[in-house]
Coordinates of C-alpha atoms and ligand atoms in Angstrom, one line a residue:
X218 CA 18.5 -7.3 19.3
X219 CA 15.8 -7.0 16.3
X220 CA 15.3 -3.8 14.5
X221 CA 11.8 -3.6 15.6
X222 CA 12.1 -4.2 19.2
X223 CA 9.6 -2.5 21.1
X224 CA 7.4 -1.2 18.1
X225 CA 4.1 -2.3 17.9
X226 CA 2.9 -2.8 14.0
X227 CA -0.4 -3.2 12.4
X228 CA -0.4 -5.1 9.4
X229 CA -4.5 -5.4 7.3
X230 CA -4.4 -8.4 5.4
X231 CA -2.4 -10.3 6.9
X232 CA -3.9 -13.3 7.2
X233 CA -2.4 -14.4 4.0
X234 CA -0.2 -13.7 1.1
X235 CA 1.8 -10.5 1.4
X236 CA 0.4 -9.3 4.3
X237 CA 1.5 -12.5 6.4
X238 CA 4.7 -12.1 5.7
X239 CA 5.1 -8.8 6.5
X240 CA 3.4 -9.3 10.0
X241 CA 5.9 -12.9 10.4
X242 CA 9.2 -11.1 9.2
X243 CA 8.6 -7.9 11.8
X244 CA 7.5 -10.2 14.2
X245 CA 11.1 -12.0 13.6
X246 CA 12.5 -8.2 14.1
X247 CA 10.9 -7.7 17.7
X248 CA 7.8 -6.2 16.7
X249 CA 4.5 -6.7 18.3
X250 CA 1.9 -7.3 15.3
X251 CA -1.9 -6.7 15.3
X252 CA -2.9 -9.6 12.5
X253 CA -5.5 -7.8 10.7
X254 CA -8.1 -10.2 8.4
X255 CA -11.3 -10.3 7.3
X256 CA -11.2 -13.0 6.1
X257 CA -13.0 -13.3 2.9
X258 CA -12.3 -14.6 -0.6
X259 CA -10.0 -12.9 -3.0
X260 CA -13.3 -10.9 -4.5
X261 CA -14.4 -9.6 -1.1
X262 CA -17.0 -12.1 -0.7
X263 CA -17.7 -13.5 3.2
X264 CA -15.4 -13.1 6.0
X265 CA -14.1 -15.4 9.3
X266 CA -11.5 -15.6 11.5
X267 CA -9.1 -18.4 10.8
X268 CA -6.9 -16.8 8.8
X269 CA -6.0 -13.9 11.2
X270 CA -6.0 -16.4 13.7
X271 CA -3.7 -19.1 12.4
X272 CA -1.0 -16.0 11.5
X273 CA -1.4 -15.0 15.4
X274 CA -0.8 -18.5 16.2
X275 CA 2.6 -18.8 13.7
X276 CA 3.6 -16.1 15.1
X277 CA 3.5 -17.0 18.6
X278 CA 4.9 -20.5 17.9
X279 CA 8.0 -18.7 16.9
X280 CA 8.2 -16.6 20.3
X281 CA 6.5 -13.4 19.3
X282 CA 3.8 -10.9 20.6
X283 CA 0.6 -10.6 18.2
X284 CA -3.0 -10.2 18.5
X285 CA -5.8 -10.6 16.2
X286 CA -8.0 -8.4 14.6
X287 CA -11.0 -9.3 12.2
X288 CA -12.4 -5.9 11.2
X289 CA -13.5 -4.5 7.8
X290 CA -10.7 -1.8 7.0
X291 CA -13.3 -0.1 4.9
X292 CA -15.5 1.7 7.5
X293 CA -14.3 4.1 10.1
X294 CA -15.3 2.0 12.8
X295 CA -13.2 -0.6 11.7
X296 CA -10.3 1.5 11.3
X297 CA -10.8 2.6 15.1
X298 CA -11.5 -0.7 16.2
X299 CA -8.5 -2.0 14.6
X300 CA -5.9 0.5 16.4
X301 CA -8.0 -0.3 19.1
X302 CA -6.7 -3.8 19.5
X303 CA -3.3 -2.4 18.8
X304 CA -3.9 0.0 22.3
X305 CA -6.0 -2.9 23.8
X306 CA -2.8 -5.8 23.9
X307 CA 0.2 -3.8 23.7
X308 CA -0.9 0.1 24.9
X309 CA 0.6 2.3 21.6
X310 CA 1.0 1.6 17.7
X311 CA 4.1 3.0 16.0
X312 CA 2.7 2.0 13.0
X313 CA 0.5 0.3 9.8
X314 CA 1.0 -1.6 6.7
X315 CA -1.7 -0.8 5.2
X316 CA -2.0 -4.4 2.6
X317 CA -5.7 -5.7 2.5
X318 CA -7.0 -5.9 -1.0
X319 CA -9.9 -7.6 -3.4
X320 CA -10.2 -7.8 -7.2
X321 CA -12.7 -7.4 -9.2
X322 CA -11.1 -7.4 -12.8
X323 CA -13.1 -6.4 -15.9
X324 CA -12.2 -4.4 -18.7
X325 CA -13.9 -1.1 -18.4
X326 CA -17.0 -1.5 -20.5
X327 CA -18.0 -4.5 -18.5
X328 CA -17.2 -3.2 -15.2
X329 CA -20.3 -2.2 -13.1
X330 CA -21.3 0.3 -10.5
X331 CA -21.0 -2.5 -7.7
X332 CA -17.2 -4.1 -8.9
X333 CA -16.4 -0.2 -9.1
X334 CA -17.6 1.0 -5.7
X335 CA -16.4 -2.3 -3.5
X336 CA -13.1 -1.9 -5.3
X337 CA -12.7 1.4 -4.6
X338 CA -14.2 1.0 -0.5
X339 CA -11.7 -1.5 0.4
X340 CA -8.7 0.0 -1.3
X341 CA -8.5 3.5 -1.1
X342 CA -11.2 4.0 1.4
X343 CA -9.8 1.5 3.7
X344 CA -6.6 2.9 3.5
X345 CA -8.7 6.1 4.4
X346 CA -10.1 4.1 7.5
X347 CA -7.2 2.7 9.0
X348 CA -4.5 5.4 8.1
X349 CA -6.6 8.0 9.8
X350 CA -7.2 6.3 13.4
X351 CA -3.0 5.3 13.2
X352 CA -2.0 9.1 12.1
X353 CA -3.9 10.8 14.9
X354 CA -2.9 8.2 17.0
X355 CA 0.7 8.9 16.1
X356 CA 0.5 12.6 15.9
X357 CA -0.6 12.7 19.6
X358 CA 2.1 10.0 20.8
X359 CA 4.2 12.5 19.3
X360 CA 7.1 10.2 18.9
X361 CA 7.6 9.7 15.1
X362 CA 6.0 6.8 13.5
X363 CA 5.7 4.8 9.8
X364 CA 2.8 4.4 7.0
X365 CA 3.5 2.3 4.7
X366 CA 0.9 2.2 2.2
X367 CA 0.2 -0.8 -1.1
X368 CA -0.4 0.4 -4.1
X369 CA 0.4 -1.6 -7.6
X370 CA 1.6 -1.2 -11.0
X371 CA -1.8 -0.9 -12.2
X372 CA -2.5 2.2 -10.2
X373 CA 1.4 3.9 -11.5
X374 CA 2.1 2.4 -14.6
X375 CA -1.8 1.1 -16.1
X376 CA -2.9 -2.4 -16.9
X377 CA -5.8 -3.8 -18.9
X378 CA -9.1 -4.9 -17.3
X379 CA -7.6 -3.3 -14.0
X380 CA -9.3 0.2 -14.1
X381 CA -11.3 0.3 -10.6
X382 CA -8.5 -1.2 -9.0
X383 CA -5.9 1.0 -10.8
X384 CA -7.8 4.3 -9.8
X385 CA -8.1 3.0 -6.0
X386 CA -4.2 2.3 -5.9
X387 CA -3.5 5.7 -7.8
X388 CA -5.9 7.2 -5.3
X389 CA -3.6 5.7 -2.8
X390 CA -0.3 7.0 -3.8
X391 CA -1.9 10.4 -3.9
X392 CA -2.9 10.0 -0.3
X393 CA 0.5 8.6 0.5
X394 CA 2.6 12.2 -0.8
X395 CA -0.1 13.8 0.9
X396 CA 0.0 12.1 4.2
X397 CA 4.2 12.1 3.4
X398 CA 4.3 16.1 3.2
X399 CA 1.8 16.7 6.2
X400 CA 3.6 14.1 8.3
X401 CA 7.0 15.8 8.3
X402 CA 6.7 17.8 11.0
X403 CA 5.6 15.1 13.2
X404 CA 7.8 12.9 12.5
X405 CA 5.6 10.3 10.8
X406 CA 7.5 8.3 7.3
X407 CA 5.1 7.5 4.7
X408 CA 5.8 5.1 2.0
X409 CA 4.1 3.4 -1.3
X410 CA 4.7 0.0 -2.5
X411 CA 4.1 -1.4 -5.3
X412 CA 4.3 -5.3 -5.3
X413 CA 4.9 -8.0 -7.3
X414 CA 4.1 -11.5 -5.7
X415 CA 2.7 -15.0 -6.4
X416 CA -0.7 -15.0 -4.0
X417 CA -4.0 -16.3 -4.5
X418 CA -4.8 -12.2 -6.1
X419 CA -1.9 -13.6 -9.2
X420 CA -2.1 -16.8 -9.2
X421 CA -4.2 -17.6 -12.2
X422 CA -2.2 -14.6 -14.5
X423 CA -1.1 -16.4 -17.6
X424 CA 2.4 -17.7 -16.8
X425 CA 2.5 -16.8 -13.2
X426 CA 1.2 -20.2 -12.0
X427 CA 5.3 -21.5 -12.6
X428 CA 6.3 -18.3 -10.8
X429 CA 5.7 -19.4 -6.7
X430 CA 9.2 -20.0 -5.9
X431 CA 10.6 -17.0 -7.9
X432 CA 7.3 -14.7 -6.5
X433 CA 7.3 -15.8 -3.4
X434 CA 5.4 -12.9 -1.4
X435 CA 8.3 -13.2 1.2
X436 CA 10.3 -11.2 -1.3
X437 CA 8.3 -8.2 -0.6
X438 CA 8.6 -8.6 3.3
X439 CA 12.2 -7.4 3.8
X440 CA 11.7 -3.8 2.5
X441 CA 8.9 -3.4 4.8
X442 CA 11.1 -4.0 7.7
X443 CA 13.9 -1.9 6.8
X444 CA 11.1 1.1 6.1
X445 CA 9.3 0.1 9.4
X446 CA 12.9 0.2 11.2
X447 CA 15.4 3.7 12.2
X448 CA 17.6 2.4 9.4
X449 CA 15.6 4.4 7.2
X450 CA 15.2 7.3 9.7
X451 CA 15.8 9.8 7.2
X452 CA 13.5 8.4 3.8
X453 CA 9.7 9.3 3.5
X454 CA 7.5 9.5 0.4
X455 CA 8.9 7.1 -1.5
X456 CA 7.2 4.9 -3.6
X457 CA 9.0 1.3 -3.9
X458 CA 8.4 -1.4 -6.8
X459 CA 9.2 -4.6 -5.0
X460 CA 8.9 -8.5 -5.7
X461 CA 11.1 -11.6 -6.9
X462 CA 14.4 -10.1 -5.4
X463 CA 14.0 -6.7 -7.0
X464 CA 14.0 -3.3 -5.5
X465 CA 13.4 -0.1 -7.6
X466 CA 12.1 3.5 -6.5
X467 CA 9.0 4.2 -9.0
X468 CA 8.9 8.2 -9.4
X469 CA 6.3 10.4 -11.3
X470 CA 8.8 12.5 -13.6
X471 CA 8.0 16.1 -15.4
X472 CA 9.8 17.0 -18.6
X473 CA 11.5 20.4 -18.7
X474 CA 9.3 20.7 -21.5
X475 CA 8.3 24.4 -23.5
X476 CA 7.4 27.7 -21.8
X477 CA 6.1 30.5 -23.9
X478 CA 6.3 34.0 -22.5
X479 CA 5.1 36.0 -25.6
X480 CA 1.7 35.8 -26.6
X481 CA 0.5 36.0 -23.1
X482 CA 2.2 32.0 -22.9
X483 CA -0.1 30.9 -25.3
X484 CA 0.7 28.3 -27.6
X485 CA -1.0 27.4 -30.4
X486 CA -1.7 24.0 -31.8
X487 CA 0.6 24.0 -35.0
X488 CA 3.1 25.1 -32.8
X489 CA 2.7 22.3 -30.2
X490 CA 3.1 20.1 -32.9
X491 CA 6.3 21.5 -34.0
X492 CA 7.7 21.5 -30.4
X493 CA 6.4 17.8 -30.0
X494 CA 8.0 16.9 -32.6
X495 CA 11.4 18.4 -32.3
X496 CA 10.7 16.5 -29.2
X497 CA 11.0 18.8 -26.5
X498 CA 7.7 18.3 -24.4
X499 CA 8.0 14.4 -23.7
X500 CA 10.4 13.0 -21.6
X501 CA 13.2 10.8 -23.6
X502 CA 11.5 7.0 -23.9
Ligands
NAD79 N1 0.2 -10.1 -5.4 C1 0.6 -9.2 -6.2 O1 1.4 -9.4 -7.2 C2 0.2 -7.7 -6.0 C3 0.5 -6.8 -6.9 C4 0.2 -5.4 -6.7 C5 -0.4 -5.1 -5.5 N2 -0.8 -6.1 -4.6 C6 -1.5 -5.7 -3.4 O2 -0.9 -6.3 -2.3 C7 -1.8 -6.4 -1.2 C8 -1.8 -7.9 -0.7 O3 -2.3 -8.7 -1.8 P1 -2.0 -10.3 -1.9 O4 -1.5 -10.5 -3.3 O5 -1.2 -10.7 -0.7 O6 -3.5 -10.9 -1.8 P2 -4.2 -11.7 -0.7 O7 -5.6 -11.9 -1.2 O8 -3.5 -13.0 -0.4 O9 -4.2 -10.8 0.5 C9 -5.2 -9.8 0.8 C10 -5.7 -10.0 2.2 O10 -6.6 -8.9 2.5 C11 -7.7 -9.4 3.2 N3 -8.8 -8.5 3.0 C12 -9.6 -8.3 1.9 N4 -10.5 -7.3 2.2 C13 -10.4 -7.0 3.5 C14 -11.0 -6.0 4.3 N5 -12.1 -5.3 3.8 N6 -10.6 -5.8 5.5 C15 -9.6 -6.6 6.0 N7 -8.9 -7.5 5.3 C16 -9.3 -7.7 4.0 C17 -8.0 -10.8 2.6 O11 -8.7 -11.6 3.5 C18 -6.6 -11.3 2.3 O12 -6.0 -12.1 3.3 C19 -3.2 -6.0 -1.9 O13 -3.4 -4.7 -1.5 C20 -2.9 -6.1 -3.3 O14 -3.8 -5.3 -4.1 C21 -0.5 -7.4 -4.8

């Protein structure tokens, strides 16, 4: 008995890096996987079909149920076409890891219009693409079903030369509490990750090159399935920091902070800078 017998999941990306592992370790659960790849290069230059392809193959060398799938997540065709092949080999989709990524890092006076926009068109509007065929797929099954949705650390937390790709994963996360809230009564889970992994995306980061073993993007893989699976039935909304053995819910926080009822609430700036510094608008560091 696997925890994802009888589900069928889509995974985008998965023809390498994280996204292979997550389709191989549901796969090892019961589920049946549509292998989603474009197959390009890290930059979202070209595209083929070996790589989907060769994760289809793994995973039927081990004895499961996949089926490959080569689209672009970043149009709306390809987002149809790609439950498609989900309703195509296996007749539902319960549902998507949404994992298929490029970079194009440049600090933000050298970033232009074009490492902006294709940045931002297979991040966040491919999670568009591909999380709207699976959610009206889901909402007319009507029998519950999971979104879980990659964001980064650079989207929730910041990181230099990242800022197209930090505004498409924070554009993400605000989709997925969205999605998380309108989902509810339909029973559909939504979830953010944030990863950490050794893949060909990290694998020139200063220092990470000696971090493979400790990195390795089968770390990430195991949360997946127990968010895919009914042992977390009752969770949605969550975002998750995951990689190198460590698991950790990431939360946006608001400080009780100052609320002025005299003056018609408003403040003015000396005494902001009073309250600031008696330290009661920030959150404790
Ligand atoms: N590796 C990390 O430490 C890390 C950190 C934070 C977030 N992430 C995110 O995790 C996800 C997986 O990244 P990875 O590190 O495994 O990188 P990766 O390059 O190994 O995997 C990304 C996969 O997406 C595929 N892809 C790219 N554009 C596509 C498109 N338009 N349509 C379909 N497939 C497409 C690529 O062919 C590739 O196989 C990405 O969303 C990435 O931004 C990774």
């Amino acid at each position: 008995m696997g925890l994802l017998d009888g589900k069928v999941m889509i995974v985008t990306g998965a023809g390498g890096g994280i996204g292979r592992e997550h389709a191989l370790a549901m796969s090892k659960e019961g589920a049946a996987i549509v292998v989603n790849d474009l197959g390009g290069s890290r930059d979202g230059s070209g595209s083929g079909g070996t790589m989907a392809d060769g994760v289809v193959e793994e995973i039927r060398a081990a004895g499961g149920e996949a089926v490959a799938n080569y689209d672009d997540v970043s149009s709306v065709e390809g987002g149809l076409s790609i439950l498609q092949s989900g309703l195509d080999a296996f007749e539902k989709v319960d549902g998507v890891v949404n994992n298929a990524g490029i970079l194009r890092d440049k600090s933000f006076a050298n970033t232009t219009e074009e490492m902006w926009d294709i940045v931002v068109k297979v991040h966040l509007k491919g999670t568009y693409c591909v999380t709207h065929a699976v959610y009206n797929h889901l909402k007319q099954r009507n029998a519950g079903g999971v979104i879980i949705n990659t964001s980064s650390t650079s989207g929730l937390d910041g990181n230099f030369g990242q800022g197209n790709y930090g505004a498409a994963k924070a554009g993400i996360a605000g989709l997925s509490r969205c999605l998380a809230i309108e989902g509810k009564k339909y029973g559909i889970r939504v979830f953010i990750l944030a990863p950490v992994a050794h893949t060909r995306l990290t694998e020139d980061l200063p220092g990470f090159e000696k971090l493979a073993t400790a990195m390795n993007p089968a770390l990430v893989s195991p949360l997946v399935v127990y968010l895919a699976s009914d042992l977390a039935a009752d969770h949605s909304g969550k975002t998750f920091f995951v990689g190198g053995g460590r698991i950790a819910e990431m939360k946006v926080v608001t400080a009780k902070g100052i609320t002025k009822v005299e003056d018609g609430g408003v403040w003015t700036p000396e005494e902001i800078a009073g309250r600031m510094s008696a330290g009661e608008i920030l959150l404790p560091e």
